[in-house]
Amino acid sequence: MDLTATLLGAASADLNVRTQAEQALKEWETRDLPGFVTAISQEIGTEGNHPTARQLAGLYMKNLLVAKDDQLQITKTEAWKNLQAAVRAGVKQQLLLGMRSTEVTVRSTAAQAASEVAAVELPYNEWPEFLTTLLEYVASDQHPEGAKIASLQCLGFTCERVMEFEDAPEISPETTDQMLTTIVDGIRATRPDNIRYAAAKALFNSLAFTQKNMERKEERDTIMQTVCEATQAQDARVRGAAFECIACIASEYYDKLGDYIQTIFELTFNTIKNDEEDVAKGAMEFWSTLAEVEFELIDIEAEAKETGQPVERPCVRYVAAALEHLVPLLTETLTRQDEDADPDDDVFNISMAASTCLINVSATVEDLLIPVMTPFIQTNIQNENWRLREAATMAFVALLEGSGPDTIGPYIQQIIPLLLQALNDQNVLVKDTTAYCIGKICDLHVRSIPNEMFPTIVHGLMGKFMTETPRVSQQACFAIHNLAAAFATDDSAETTGTNAMSQFMAPLLQTLLQAADREDADEANLRQTAYSSVLVLIQYSAPDCQHILLQLLPATIDRLQKSFYMPVLTNDDRDKKERLQGLLCAQIQVLCQKLTKEHVTGYADTIMTNLLQVLQVKSAACHEEAFATVGSMADILEGDFEKYMAALQPFLLMGIRNFEAYRVCTCAVGVVGDICRAIENKIQPFCNDIMQALVEALKDTKLHRSVKPPVLCCFGDIALAVCAAFEPFLQFSLMLLMQASNTRAPDDDEDLIEYVNTLREAILEAYTGIVQGMKDGSRIDLLLPHITSPLQLLAQVATDPNRDVHVLGKAVGLLGDIASTMKQHPPVAEQLNQAYVAQLLSEAQQSGDETLMETAQWAASVVQA
């Protein structure tokens, strides 16, 4: 194989060439990994080879060692470790050579690949040449500047990656010290700007890694002094990178800021006022980060006080102390808007940075911000200068974020008439921010809107759907979306049959759909927001709007049918068409949920035909919405849904096997559960293929872990539906449930604890479905030999301190089902007398959750009967 040509082919614009090249590389990797990594690394390290091929080789080498999925990461790491030492040594030598290349892209990718190897090997002292070589590259005048920069990049990347290998041994303090000393030395003022910049970026990547160094005051002082000095460098890149480090230090080492806060205060304020925009944004990021950190600390502090626990990490409240000086600086910065910026360009300018910072400050200091900021708002909300008007409106948006309803309510009532006037402002940015402000009021403080102003607000916003720029119209749709969502908690419609939105329902739906049809609706996310607003209006509509929904359903079906004939000349056309179909599927779904079976049945064949046609395209977003709508159709049609199963089955299996688009996979699995509940045992003819697809999903190592719980839960749905006919699948289903039950989470990993709780909830629900299904099919005898596994899981749940209330509820429910169906069997009766059973029942009975307490009372009665 010509490796250079194949690598270049893998980056070809020609799909066929690219696919063949990627397959060839993958086949070689699979067939002969030692030979493959040797060849790839030689491509990187050989000066004179095609630069693009060398860069691609570096990226391929990096990707051989890195994965987002934890299990896949372990697999890749083990594959590297299993290579012979001589092979690995050869690869590492070539990577170090690549970092001396004359090509900047080659140096950079070689540094990334080398950092991945170092992150795996340094904790085990398996690459002693790594650090000595990089230190030589940085320190020696014999090596060019490019090698020094690549070495600093590699050190930073390595520090960052090492922190992600939680189970690996700690790197020796001597190695850590050498790496940090080299990086910090590279930032000093005597170094060239390019090196200072690379070193500052490397320090940013290494800050979490250098925790022990930051704990020692002398070393911390050196780091802080060097970074603060770098904020005054001649090169703007160095100044910006230094402020990134300071923001990171605020996040990682908040409790160490006290000795430096005054200096940082002066540096950041001066930079925000006087430096160029990119650097000023970096300085402002310090205050945004500081506010976020203090918000979390205050929240933890309040929780600790409620539970009587000591406060381990007190909040000093630096932001509150700085308000008098910080707020004028931020409000002045709000006036530095870029009136020529295109909203679709996703540009984050200094004015936007100031508004983000103010919002974070507001969330942290809450009502303390009101007396400091309202003078600016009151003075400028109607100022002749549009910049001041827009800034005052955005400042009020920030106030909404943190203020309590009692304190902000009077100000909302005063400002709403002014905002309604400002919707007609001559300046488009003022109108944009005004509509956004009204939307935030509707989102956060809708109860503060006077009833008499409600019609005026609706009409004012509705008048902007068709007459303004896409950006302003999108903000107006966003405001209506939030206004409609406020009725989610309004129960009055259940008794009165109406609510305050009913009188506006027809014109709002009509105008929103017109806005979605605008030729420029692709801009500023207008079409998406308009349809989202329609969905929320439908979802929370009162009963007196049912006649409107009955008219809207066939109109929506007609829109979906017409979408199939939209011309597709470019990829953009295809994306637009598929996004629209997804939105229309979602609209049909929510309409079906609001209407009755009698209303929907007449359209069911047409709806299902259209949904199956949507599922024929290759759009993950389309499939997600289409499957969700299929599930709603199954819910509403119940047993009548059976007639669609033969046509749906191939698409359902395709969705379950769509492991890469894991959300689609999850939706397809959820649809299986919906169908089981709808047609019950009529799903039996389709079970073999469905169960096979579900098992394939569980066995796929690349499957996103969030799919596993619904797949396991689906076993219970199928068992409950087909009862005794589940026998062919019983043994391997129980085996997979038992294996999943063994998943554990360390006490300090909140994400994994949450996942394990979700997983256990699904496993318990699956066991419950299987128990009930076997009971209904009079085949409990099939389950008895395997009952030990669910009982062992119940014992684990009883003693798990990280168990949540949902898991407890499922556990108690399963306990009751086992007792009611199998208590007469001695092994089960013996287990029901164990301490863990009494513990589960006792904790559930004392939980304070009414539903859980009722379940526990029932379970206790059957256990003790």
Tab-separated table of C-alpha atoms in Angstrom, residues 448-857:
chain	number	residue	atom	x	y	z
A	448	SER	CA	-45.396	39.809	37.416
A	449	ILE	CA	-47.103	40.802	34.142
A	450	PRO	CA	-50.333	42.714	34.907
A	451	ASN	CA	-53.404	40.981	33.470
A	452	GLU	CA	-54.498	44.119	31.643
A	453	MET	CA	-51.209	44.183	29.698
A	454	PHE	CA	-51.490	40.579	28.482
A	455	PRO	CA	-53.462	41.315	25.265
A	456	THR	CA	-51.172	44.218	24.384
A	457	ILE	CA	-48.082	42.056	24.788
A	458	VAL	CA	-49.515	39.268	22.616
A	459	HIS	CA	-50.591	41.652	19.853
A	460	GLY	CA	-47.318	43.555	20.024
A	461	LEU	CA	-45.258	40.394	19.631
A	462	MET	CA	-47.540	38.854	17.008
A	463	GLY	CA	-47.171	42.003	14.926
A	464	LYS	CA	-43.442	41.331	14.626
A	465	PHE	CA	-43.644	37.803	13.189
A	466	MET	CA	-43.906	38.938	9.569
A	467	THR	CA	-42.704	42.534	9.453
A	468	GLU	CA	-39.225	42.470	10.986
A	469	THR	CA	-35.842	40.967	10.255
A	470	PRO	CA	-35.615	37.219	10.921
A	471	ARG	CA	-33.662	37.904	14.109
A	472	VAL	CA	-36.300	40.228	15.611
A	473	SER	CA	-39.135	37.971	14.465
A	474	GLN	CA	-37.382	34.985	16.022
A	475	GLN	CA	-37.131	36.803	19.343
A	476	ALA	CA	-40.841	37.655	19.168
A	477	CYS	CA	-41.632	33.960	18.550
A	478	PHE	CA	-39.376	33.061	21.461
A	479	ALA	CA	-41.364	35.410	23.703
A	480	ILE	CA	-44.679	33.838	22.659
A	481	HIS	CA	-43.162	30.397	23.255
A	482	ASN	CA	-42.317	31.369	26.833
A	483	LEU	CA	-45.669	33.026	27.373
A	484	ALA	CA	-47.494	29.874	26.258
A	485	ALA	CA	-45.190	27.662	28.347
A	486	ALA	CA	-46.244	29.585	31.449
A	487	PHE	CA	-49.631	27.853	31.197
A	488	ALA	CA	-48.008	24.476	31.896
A	489	THR	CA	-48.743	25.008	35.591
A	490	ASP	CA	-52.114	26.688	35.104
A	491	ASP	CA	-54.808	24.240	36.228
A	492	SER	CA	-57.719	26.652	35.824
A	493	ALA	CA	-58.493	25.417	32.307
A	494	GLU	CA	-59.505	22.033	33.741
A	495	THR	CA	-62.420	23.629	35.559
A	496	THR	CA	-63.196	26.666	33.384
A	497	GLY	CA	-62.452	25.096	30.008
A	498	THR	CA	-60.425	28.106	28.911
A	499	ASN	CA	-57.366	30.212	29.702
A	500	ALA	CA	-55.950	33.606	28.801
A	501	MET	CA	-54.334	32.305	25.584
A	502	SER	CA	-57.528	30.871	24.092
A	503	GLN	CA	-58.765	34.089	22.493
A	504	PHE	CA	-55.419	34.489	20.679
A	505	MET	CA	-54.953	30.852	19.708
A	506	ALA	CA	-56.204	30.953	16.105
A	507	PRO	CA	-54.402	34.141	14.997
A	508	LEU	CA	-51.214	33.127	16.801
A	509	LEU	CA	-51.081	29.702	15.142
A	510	GLN	CA	-51.862	31.183	11.745
A	511	THR	CA	-49.243	33.926	11.993
A	512	LEU	CA	-46.565	31.639	13.443
A	513	LEU	CA	-47.012	29.190	10.560
A	514	GLN	CA	-46.804	32.097	8.135
A	515	ALA	CA	-43.568	33.160	9.796
A	516	ALA	CA	-42.254	29.603	9.419
A	517	ASP	CA	-43.037	29.848	5.678
A	518	ARG	CA	-41.112	33.088	5.170
A	519	GLU	CA	-38.473	32.869	2.462
A	520	ASP	CA	-35.882	34.014	4.974
A	521	ALA	CA	-37.095	31.708	7.779
A	522	ASP	CA	-33.823	29.742	7.649
A	523	GLU	CA	-32.060	32.789	9.062
A	524	ALA	CA	-31.702	33.352	12.807
A	525	ASN	CA	-33.404	30.002	13.520
A	526	LEU	CA	-36.775	31.617	12.782
A	527	ARG	CA	-38.478	28.523	11.343
A	528	GLN	CA	-37.406	26.313	14.246
A	529	THR	CA	-38.539	28.864	16.845
A	530	ALA	CA	-41.858	29.467	15.114
A	531	TYR	CA	-42.661	25.750	15.031
A	532	SER	CA	-41.494	25.345	18.635
A	533	SER	CA	-43.914	28.085	19.624
A	534	VAL	CA	-46.723	26.334	17.761
A	535	LEU	CA	-45.948	23.098	19.628
A	536	VAL	CA	-46.079	24.786	23.030
A	537	LEU	CA	-49.311	26.611	22.176
A	538	ILE	CA	-50.902	23.290	21.205
A	539	GLN	CA	-49.495	21.431	24.199
A	540	TYR	CA	-50.895	23.857	26.773
A	541	SER	CA	-54.056	24.875	24.962
A	542	ALA	CA	-57.350	24.886	26.862
A	543	PRO	CA	-60.283	22.578	25.994
A	544	ASP	CA	-62.136	25.390	24.207
A	545	CYS	CA	-59.403	25.358	21.523
A	546	GLN	CA	-60.046	21.776	20.480
A	547	HIS	CA	-61.940	22.834	17.349
A	548	ILE	CA	-58.870	24.803	16.241
A	549	LEU	CA	-56.646	21.766	16.744
A	550	LEU	CA	-59.062	19.619	14.744
A	551	GLN	CA	-58.616	22.018	11.825
A	552	LEU	CA	-54.858	22.162	12.302
A	553	LEU	CA	-54.300	18.375	12.189
A	554	PRO	CA	-55.263	17.819	8.516
A	555	ALA	CA	-53.479	21.039	7.565
A	556	THR	CA	-50.302	19.760	9.205
A	557	ILE	CA	-50.636	16.365	7.523
A	558	ASP	CA	-51.011	18.200	4.215
A	559	ARG	CA	-47.843	20.208	4.901
A	560	LEU	CA	-45.927	16.999	5.600
A	561	GLN	CA	-47.222	15.383	2.386
A	562	LYS	CA	-46.202	18.427	0.334
A	563	SER	CA	-42.730	18.413	1.896
A	564	PHE	CA	-41.919	15.178	0.057
A	565	TYR	CA	-42.087	17.097	-3.237
A	566	MET	CA	-39.743	19.912	-2.193
A	567	PRO	CA	-36.918	20.181	-4.758
A	568	VAL	CA	-33.507	19.026	-3.555
A	569	LEU	CA	-30.612	20.394	-5.575
A	570	THR	CA	-28.010	20.857	-2.846
A	571	ASN	CA	-27.123	19.454	0.569
A	572	ASP	CA	-28.596	22.602	2.105
A	573	ASP	CA	-31.884	21.876	0.338
A	574	ARG	CA	-31.848	18.340	1.723
A	575	ASP	CA	-31.102	19.526	5.257
A	576	LYS	CA	-33.858	22.137	5.054
A	577	LYS	CA	-36.371	19.566	3.821
A	578	GLU	CA	-35.483	17.014	6.503
A	579	ARG	CA	-35.515	19.590	9.308
A	580	LEU	CA	-38.973	20.709	8.165
A	581	GLN	CA	-40.225	17.130	8.123
A	582	GLY	CA	-38.933	16.634	11.653
A	583	LEU	CA	-40.774	19.748	12.818
A	584	LEU	CA	-43.996	18.644	11.151
A	585	CYS	CA	-43.747	15.168	12.672
A	586	ALA	CA	-43.390	16.788	16.090
A	587	GLN	CA	-46.455	18.930	15.405
A	588	ILE	CA	-48.521	15.882	14.446
A	589	GLN	CA	-47.323	14.148	17.600
A	590	VAL	CA	-48.417	16.902	19.967
A	591	LEU	CA	-51.747	17.292	18.142
A	592	CYS	CA	-52.441	13.572	18.549
A	593	GLN	CA	-51.647	13.827	22.246
A	594	LYS	CA	-54.208	16.613	22.668
A	595	LEU	CA	-56.959	14.966	20.606
A	596	THR	CA	-58.930	11.775	21.161
A	597	LYS	CA	-58.830	8.436	19.377
A	598	GLU	CA	-62.063	9.293	17.584
A	599	HIS	CA	-60.501	12.480	16.232
A	600	VAL	CA	-57.297	10.835	15.027
A	601	THR	CA	-58.503	7.473	13.682
A	602	GLY	CA	-59.737	8.908	10.387
A	603	TYR	CA	-56.283	10.320	9.637
A	604	ALA	CA	-54.268	7.397	11.035
A	605	ASP	CA	-53.543	5.644	7.712
A	606	THR	CA	-52.350	8.868	6.094
A	607	ILE	CA	-50.243	9.807	9.121
A	608	MET	CA	-48.564	6.407	9.303
A	609	THR	CA	-47.919	6.337	5.543
A	610	ASN	CA	-46.219	9.718	5.816
A	611	LEU	CA	-44.199	8.690	8.860
A	612	LEU	CA	-42.932	5.575	7.093
A	613	GLN	CA	-41.926	7.752	4.166
A	614	VAL	CA	-40.019	10.060	6.523
A	615	LEU	CA	-38.222	7.036	7.978
A	616	GLN	CA	-36.923	6.173	4.509
A	617	VAL	CA	-34.610	9.210	4.449
A	618	LYS	CA	-31.198	9.176	6.129
A	619	SER	CA	-31.700	11.982	8.600
A	620	ALA	CA	-31.200	11.202	12.282
A	621	ALA	CA	-33.217	14.263	13.322
A	622	CYS	CA	-36.105	13.197	11.083
A	623	HIS	CA	-36.075	9.683	12.464
A	624	GLU	CA	-36.055	10.853	16.058
A	625	GLU	CA	-39.211	12.912	15.590
A	626	ALA	CA	-40.859	10.315	13.355
A	627	PHE	CA	-40.360	7.514	15.880
A	628	ALA	CA	-41.678	9.706	18.671
A	629	THR	CA	-44.801	10.349	16.595
A	630	VAL	CA	-45.180	6.633	15.856
A	631	GLY	CA	-45.117	6.059	19.622
A	632	SER	CA	-47.879	8.622	20.112
A	633	MET	CA	-49.949	6.965	17.392
A	634	ALA	CA	-49.566	3.617	19.143
A	635	ASP	CA	-50.652	5.181	22.432
A	636	ILE	CA	-53.795	6.670	20.969
A	637	LEU	CA	-54.812	3.841	18.613
A	638	GLU	CA	-54.116	1.042	21.105
A	639	GLY	CA	-55.010	-2.367	19.622
A	640	ASP	CA	-55.877	-0.831	16.258
A	641	PHE	CA	-52.189	-0.060	15.748
A	642	GLU	CA	-51.489	-3.717	14.955
A	643	LYS	CA	-52.240	-3.303	11.259
A	644	TYR	CA	-49.197	-1.056	10.802
A	645	MET	CA	-46.685	-3.423	12.369
A	646	ALA	CA	-45.705	-5.362	9.252
A	647	ALA	CA	-44.831	-2.162	7.377
A	648	LEU	CA	-43.204	-0.539	10.424
A	649	GLN	CA	-41.062	-3.498	11.518
A	650	PRO	CA	-38.108	-2.984	9.084
A	651	PHE	CA	-37.816	0.690	10.039
A	652	LEU	CA	-38.138	-0.109	13.720
A	653	LEU	CA	-35.285	-2.606	13.511
A	654	MET	CA	-33.214	-0.133	11.511
A	655	GLY	CA	-33.768	2.473	14.233
A	656	ILE	CA	-32.788	0.114	17.050
A	657	ARG	CA	-29.613	-0.777	15.141
A	658	ASN	CA	-28.727	2.848	14.474
A	659	PHE	CA	-26.092	2.754	17.211
A	660	GLU	CA	-24.198	5.818	16.000
A	661	ALA	CA	-27.264	8.084	16.185
A	662	TYR	CA	-27.953	6.963	19.726
A	663	ARG	CA	-30.915	9.306	20.257
A	664	VAL	CA	-32.659	7.663	17.305
A	665	CYS	CA	-31.816	4.269	18.801
A	666	THR	CA	-33.302	5.369	22.127
A	667	CYS	CA	-36.477	6.632	20.427
A	668	ALA	CA	-36.891	3.395	18.480
A	669	VAL	CA	-36.496	1.356	21.665
A	670	GLY	CA	-39.077	3.592	23.357
A	671	VAL	CA	-41.487	2.955	20.487
A	672	VAL	CA	-41.216	-0.786	21.126
A	673	GLY	CA	-42.416	-0.149	24.680
A	674	ASP	CA	-45.268	2.044	23.406
A	675	ILE	CA	-46.341	-0.663	20.958
A	676	CYS	CA	-46.184	-3.365	23.635
A	677	ARG	CA	-48.549	-1.383	25.819
A	678	ALA	CA	-50.826	-0.620	22.856
A	679	ILE	CA	-51.259	-3.983	21.112
A	680	GLU	CA	-50.095	-6.272	23.942
A	681	ASN	CA	-49.716	-9.909	22.867
A	682	LYS	CA	-50.276	-9.041	19.216
A	683	ILE	CA	-46.633	-7.997	19.108
A	684	GLN	CA	-45.559	-11.634	19.548
A	685	PRO	CA	-44.949	-12.379	15.821
A	686	PHE	CA	-42.408	-9.561	15.715
A	687	CYS	CA	-40.581	-10.348	18.958
A	688	ASN	CA	-37.780	-12.552	17.607
A	689	ASP	CA	-36.372	-9.822	15.382
A	690	ILE	CA	-36.928	-7.085	17.964
A	691	MET	CA	-35.233	-9.023	20.764
A	692	GLN	CA	-32.308	-9.846	18.490
A	693	ALA	CA	-31.865	-6.155	17.654
A	694	LEU	CA	-32.070	-5.174	21.338
A	695	VAL	CA	-29.402	-7.712	22.294
A	696	GLU	CA	-27.170	-6.487	19.452
A	697	ALA	CA	-27.506	-2.993	20.863
A	698	LEU	CA	-26.386	-4.104	24.304
A	699	LYS	CA	-23.393	-5.960	22.857
A	700	ASP	CA	-22.179	-3.031	20.753
A	701	THR	CA	-19.140	-1.549	22.522
A	702	LYS	CA	-19.584	1.857	20.867
A	703	LEU	CA	-23.206	2.303	21.917
A	704	HIS	CA	-23.773	5.399	24.041
A	705	ARG	CA	-24.369	4.296	27.596
A	706	SER	CA	-27.627	6.268	27.860
A	707	VAL	CA	-29.294	3.754	25.519
A	708	LYS	CA	-28.649	0.776	27.779
A	709	PRO	CA	-31.321	1.521	30.430
A	710	PRO	CA	-34.238	1.841	27.965
A	711	VAL	CA	-33.100	-1.307	26.147
A	712	LEU	CA	-33.085	-3.309	29.372
A	713	CYS	CA	-36.417	-1.816	30.402
A	714	CYS	CA	-37.824	-2.916	27.061
A	715	PHE	CA	-37.307	-6.564	28.049
A	716	GLY	CA	-39.913	-6.021	30.763
A	717	ASP	CA	-42.305	-4.294	28.344
A	718	ILE	CA	-42.133	-7.232	25.933
A	719	ALA	CA	-42.494	-9.835	28.698
A	720	LEU	CA	-45.523	-8.054	30.111
A	721	ALA	CA	-47.098	-7.910	26.664
A	722	VAL	CA	-46.560	-11.510	25.536
A	723	CYS	CA	-46.596	-13.228	28.952
A	724	ALA	CA	-45.661	-16.931	28.699
A	725	ALA	CA	-44.557	-16.433	25.077
A	726	PHE	CA	-41.507	-14.631	26.487
A	727	GLU	CA	-40.063	-18.044	27.448
A	728	PRO	CA	-37.594	-18.242	24.479
A	729	PHE	CA	-36.041	-14.963	25.563
A	730	LEU	CA	-36.232	-15.398	29.323
A	731	GLN	CA	-32.882	-16.959	30.134
A	732	PHE	CA	-30.603	-14.628	28.163
A	733	SER	CA	-32.670	-11.579	29.193
A	734	LEU	CA	-32.156	-12.456	32.861
A	735	MET	CA	-28.453	-13.038	32.212
A	736	LEU	CA	-28.079	-9.580	30.623
A	737	LEU	CA	-30.019	-7.977	33.475
A	738	MET	CA	-27.790	-9.721	36.014
A	739	GLN	CA	-24.638	-8.511	34.215
A	740	ALA	CA	-25.939	-4.942	34.121
A	741	SER	CA	-26.760	-5.164	37.850
A	742	ASN	CA	-23.051	-5.468	38.595
A	743	THR	CA	-22.325	-1.922	37.401
A	744	ARG	CA	-20.968	0.196	40.252
A	745	ALA	CA	-20.148	3.878	40.692
A	746	PRO	CA	-17.426	5.390	42.912
A	747	ASP	CA	-18.747	7.684	45.617
A	748	ASP	CA	-17.013	10.736	44.153
A	749	ASP	CA	-18.345	10.421	40.597
A	750	GLU	CA	-21.729	12.159	40.542
A	751	ASP	CA	-22.325	11.562	36.832
A	752	LEU	CA	-21.702	7.839	37.126
A	753	ILE	CA	-23.816	7.636	40.304
A	754	GLU	CA	-26.699	9.229	38.420
A	755	TYR	CA	-26.207	6.822	35.524
A	756	VAL	CA	-26.106	3.763	37.804
A	757	ASN	CA	-29.341	4.896	39.445
A	758	THR	CA	-30.953	5.261	36.022
A	759	LEU	CA	-29.620	1.844	35.017
A	760	ARG	CA	-30.883	0.161	38.178
A	761	GLU	CA	-34.282	1.786	37.833
A	762	ALA	CA	-34.530	0.279	34.332
A	763	ILE	CA	-33.324	-3.150	35.508
A	764	LEU	CA	-35.847	-3.198	38.352
A	765	GLU	CA	-38.616	-2.157	35.974
A	766	ALA	CA	-37.575	-4.930	33.567
A	767	TYR	CA	-37.633	-7.515	36.353
A	768	THR	CA	-41.085	-6.262	37.373
A	769	GLY	CA	-42.389	-6.642	33.816
A	770	ILE	CA	-40.954	-10.156	33.564
A	771	VAL	CA	-42.421	-11.216	36.923
A	772	GLN	CA	-45.843	-9.850	36.022
A	773	GLY	CA	-45.684	-11.331	32.525
A	774	MET	CA	-44.786	-14.785	33.811
A	775	LYS	CA	-47.523	-14.498	36.427
A	776	ASP	CA	-50.149	-13.502	33.846
A	777	GLY	CA	-48.987	-16.385	31.643
A	778	SER	CA	-49.111	-18.829	34.571
A	779	ARG	CA	-45.422	-19.678	34.102
A	780	ILE	CA	-43.808	-18.436	37.318
A	781	ASP	CA	-42.100	-21.853	37.418
A	782	LEU	CA	-39.839	-20.654	34.581
A	783	LEU	CA	-38.658	-17.741	36.674
A	784	LEU	CA	-38.080	-19.488	40.001
A	785	PRO	CA	-34.636	-20.969	39.144
A	786	HIS	CA	-33.400	-17.442	38.351
A	787	ILE	CA	-35.007	-15.460	41.188
A	788	THR	CA	-31.722	-15.125	43.088
A	789	SER	CA	-30.446	-12.378	40.762
A	790	PRO	CA	-33.292	-9.870	41.276
A	791	LEU	CA	-33.234	-10.572	45.023
A	792	GLN	CA	-29.479	-9.899	45.127
A	793	LEU	CA	-30.064	-6.604	43.343
A	794	LEU	CA	-32.693	-5.657	45.927
A	795	ALA	CA	-30.145	-6.378	48.666
A	796	GLN	CA	-27.599	-4.139	46.913
A	797	VAL	CA	-30.129	-1.341	46.549
A	798	ALA	CA	-31.004	-1.529	50.249
A	799	THR	CA	-27.418	-0.793	51.293
A	800	ASP	CA	-26.484	1.674	48.560
A	801	PRO	CA	-26.033	5.162	50.091
A	802	ASN	CA	-26.208	6.759	46.629
A	803	ARG	CA	-29.569	5.200	45.752
A	804	ASP	CA	-32.213	7.765	44.736
A	805	VAL	CA	-35.934	7.744	45.508
A	806	HIS	CA	-36.873	6.477	42.035
A	807	VAL	CA	-34.737	3.370	42.480
A	808	LEU	CA	-36.249	2.835	45.925
A	809	GLY	CA	-39.741	3.044	44.430
A	810	LYS	CA	-38.987	0.476	41.716
A	811	ALA	CA	-37.291	-1.797	44.262
A	812	VAL	CA	-40.261	-1.785	46.601
A	813	GLY	CA	-42.634	-2.408	43.693
A	814	LEU	CA	-40.592	-5.403	42.541
A	815	LEU	CA	-40.415	-6.676	46.111
A	816	GLY	CA	-44.192	-6.611	46.324
A	817	ASP	CA	-44.583	-8.407	42.998
A	818	ILE	CA	-42.128	-11.150	44.003
A	819	ALA	CA	-43.897	-11.609	47.343
A	820	SER	CA	-47.362	-11.729	45.796
A	821	THR	CA	-46.386	-14.295	43.159
A	822	MET	CA	-43.688	-16.492	44.741
A	823	LYS	CA	-43.885	-16.224	48.528
A	824	GLN	CA	-45.214	-19.759	48.811
A	825	HIS	CA	-41.869	-21.096	47.549
A	826	PRO	CA	-39.457	-21.682	50.502
A	827	PRO	CA	-36.303	-20.088	48.968
A	828	VAL	CA	-38.247	-16.902	48.236
A	829	ALA	CA	-39.996	-16.918	51.607
A	830	GLU	CA	-36.600	-17.228	53.307
A	831	GLN	CA	-35.267	-14.214	51.426
A	832	LEU	CA	-38.332	-12.128	52.309
A	833	ASN	CA	-37.414	-12.558	55.973
A	834	GLN	CA	-33.968	-11.020	55.447
A	835	ALA	CA	-33.042	-7.645	56.976
A	836	TYR	CA	-32.659	-5.891	53.622
A	837	VAL	CA	-36.369	-6.435	52.877
A	838	ALA	CA	-37.443	-4.777	56.122
A	839	GLN	CA	-34.951	-1.973	55.480
A	840	LEU	CA	-36.345	-1.229	52.004
A	841	LEU	CA	-39.921	-1.222	53.262
A	842	SER	CA	-39.096	0.936	56.274
A	843	GLU	CA	-37.214	3.561	54.272
A	844	ALA	CA	-39.968	3.725	51.668
A	845	GLN	CA	-42.662	4.087	54.341
A	846	GLN	CA	-40.723	6.984	55.882
A	847	SER	CA	-39.811	8.652	52.590
A	848	GLY	CA	-42.479	11.347	52.716
A	849	ASP	CA	-43.366	10.588	49.067
A	850	GLU	CA	-47.088	9.790	49.020
A	851	THR	CA	-47.003	7.443	46.022
A	852	LEU	CA	-43.954	5.594	47.312
A	853	MET	CA	-45.486	5.251	50.781
A	854	GLU	CA	-48.641	3.705	49.275
A	855	THR	CA	-46.543	1.252	47.262
A	856	ALA	CA	-44.553	0.363	50.389
A	857	GLN	CA	-47.729	-0.203	52.387
